[in-house]
Amino acid sequence: MARLIDGKQNAQQVIDEVAVDVKKFIESYKVTPCLAVVLVGEDPASQVYVRNKIKRAGEVGIRSIEHKLSAHCSQQELNALIQTLNTDPEVHGILVQLPLPKGLNEEEIIAAIDPAKDVDGFHPMNVGALSSGQANLIPCTPLGCMLMLKQVMPDLSGKKAVVIGRSNIVGKPMAALLLQANCTVTVVHSRTQNIKQICSQADILIAAIGRPEMVDADWVKPGATIIDVGINAIERDGKRKLVGDVNFAEVEKIAQAITPVPGGVGPMTIACLMKNTLTAAIAIEQAKLPLAS
Ligand code: NDP
């Protein structure tokens, strides 16, 4: 049976570390790290995510400010709010909860955020920094996956890693991080041929697809480490249930280590958001200090 990679436990460890570092930060800079969370519209899932992020921020001592805009707000209104937050010296991190309601241009909004405050790591400048190995702010979900992976595989060098999915928020940054850790990386997607055969050669398999339990045991090399990013709500036996992109019951029989859903990547994503907010706050406050002569 595979070793379970416990996301809740890993997340708590990150949270505890961030809480200690937030205290040190406040002592050093005499300011409290501050995260501005922007929620547009009333999507129930987004409301839950935002609530959880704000709750976690409170636990680590990060101040959070929530800005709620109507689903009918204009691009200009949202842009104006971002500009206000960009120039607010008390705000260290800006998070716009995605997806945005139809009619709003996500790319434009992401690009409007000051890259130094972009705690999601989605701004084109941060994306470029990540692919050239110089990132300060790394997208939270892949960052969380890497932390969990390194816990069960401290040396990733030379391992064959396959990432299923090529989204900007998970698949692509995940591949960049694995490459940086000296893995041999393959990214597969909906147009890939022989996907099962490619996956079955992986020492590390990252599933970020959004298809319930698509990855079955015959996709997996015995002894592989599996990180399941997917979160899919399904109906089973008349009950609503959350499952990943991996058929956990079958794959855990042959994998070496595996993340569960729920309780795997999800909690780590929020913990890494707290980590990123502190990282941003440190860089911003350091930049305000006078240069040593
Ligand atoms: P996207 O829909 O943006 O991307 C999905 C990717 O999977 C695409 O690259 C797509 O290929 C690929 N894909 C879709 N169907 C297939 C298929 N049949 N075979 C091979 N590849 C396929 O999703 P995200 O990356 O945003 O999210 C992926 C999953 O992770 C979702 O379940 C989401 O809910 C979850 N998630 C979880 C987070 C967490 O904190 N745990 C955070 C973010 C996401 P193509 O590009 O060709 O269309």
Tab-separated table of C-alpha atoms in Angstrom, residues 35 37-39 42-59 64 66 68 95 97 270 273-274:
chain	number	residue	atom	x	y	z
A	35	LEU	CA	-3.307	40.549	2.053
A	37	VAL	CA	-8.540	39.586	-1.370
A	38	VAL	CA	-10.811	40.625	-4.231
A	39	LEU	CA	-13.990	38.640	-4.821
A	42	GLU	CA	-21.252	35.371	-5.893
A	43	ASP	CA	-19.900	32.051	-7.118
A	44	PRO	CA	-20.416	29.716	-4.107
A	45	ALA	CA	-17.102	27.844	-4.578
A	46	SER	CA	-15.177	31.125	-4.829
A	47	GLN	CA	-16.908	32.382	-1.673
A	48	VAL	CA	-15.768	29.264	0.215
A	49	TYR	CA	-12.180	29.595	-1.072
A	50	VAL	CA	-12.037	33.271	-0.073
A	51	ARG	CA	-13.471	32.524	3.375
A	52	ASN	CA	-10.841	29.822	3.943
A	53	LYS	CA	-8.008	32.089	2.787
A	54	ILE	CA	-9.101	34.878	5.130
A	55	LYS	CA	-9.446	32.422	8.029
A	56	ARG	CA	-5.940	31.038	7.435
A	57	ALA	CA	-4.505	34.562	7.182
A	58	GLY	CA	-5.933	35.337	10.616
A	59	GLU	CA	-4.364	32.179	12.046
A	64	SER	CA	-6.610	40.555	5.384
A	66	GLU	CA	-11.775	41.671	1.607
A	68	LYS	CA	-16.386	42.399	-2.753
A	95	LEU	CA	-5.288	38.130	-4.703
A	97	GLN	CA	-10.200	35.141	-6.814
A	270	ILE	CA	-3.848	27.911	0.975
A	273	LEU	CA	-0.635	31.545	-0.226
A	274	MET	CA	0.250	32.584	3.324
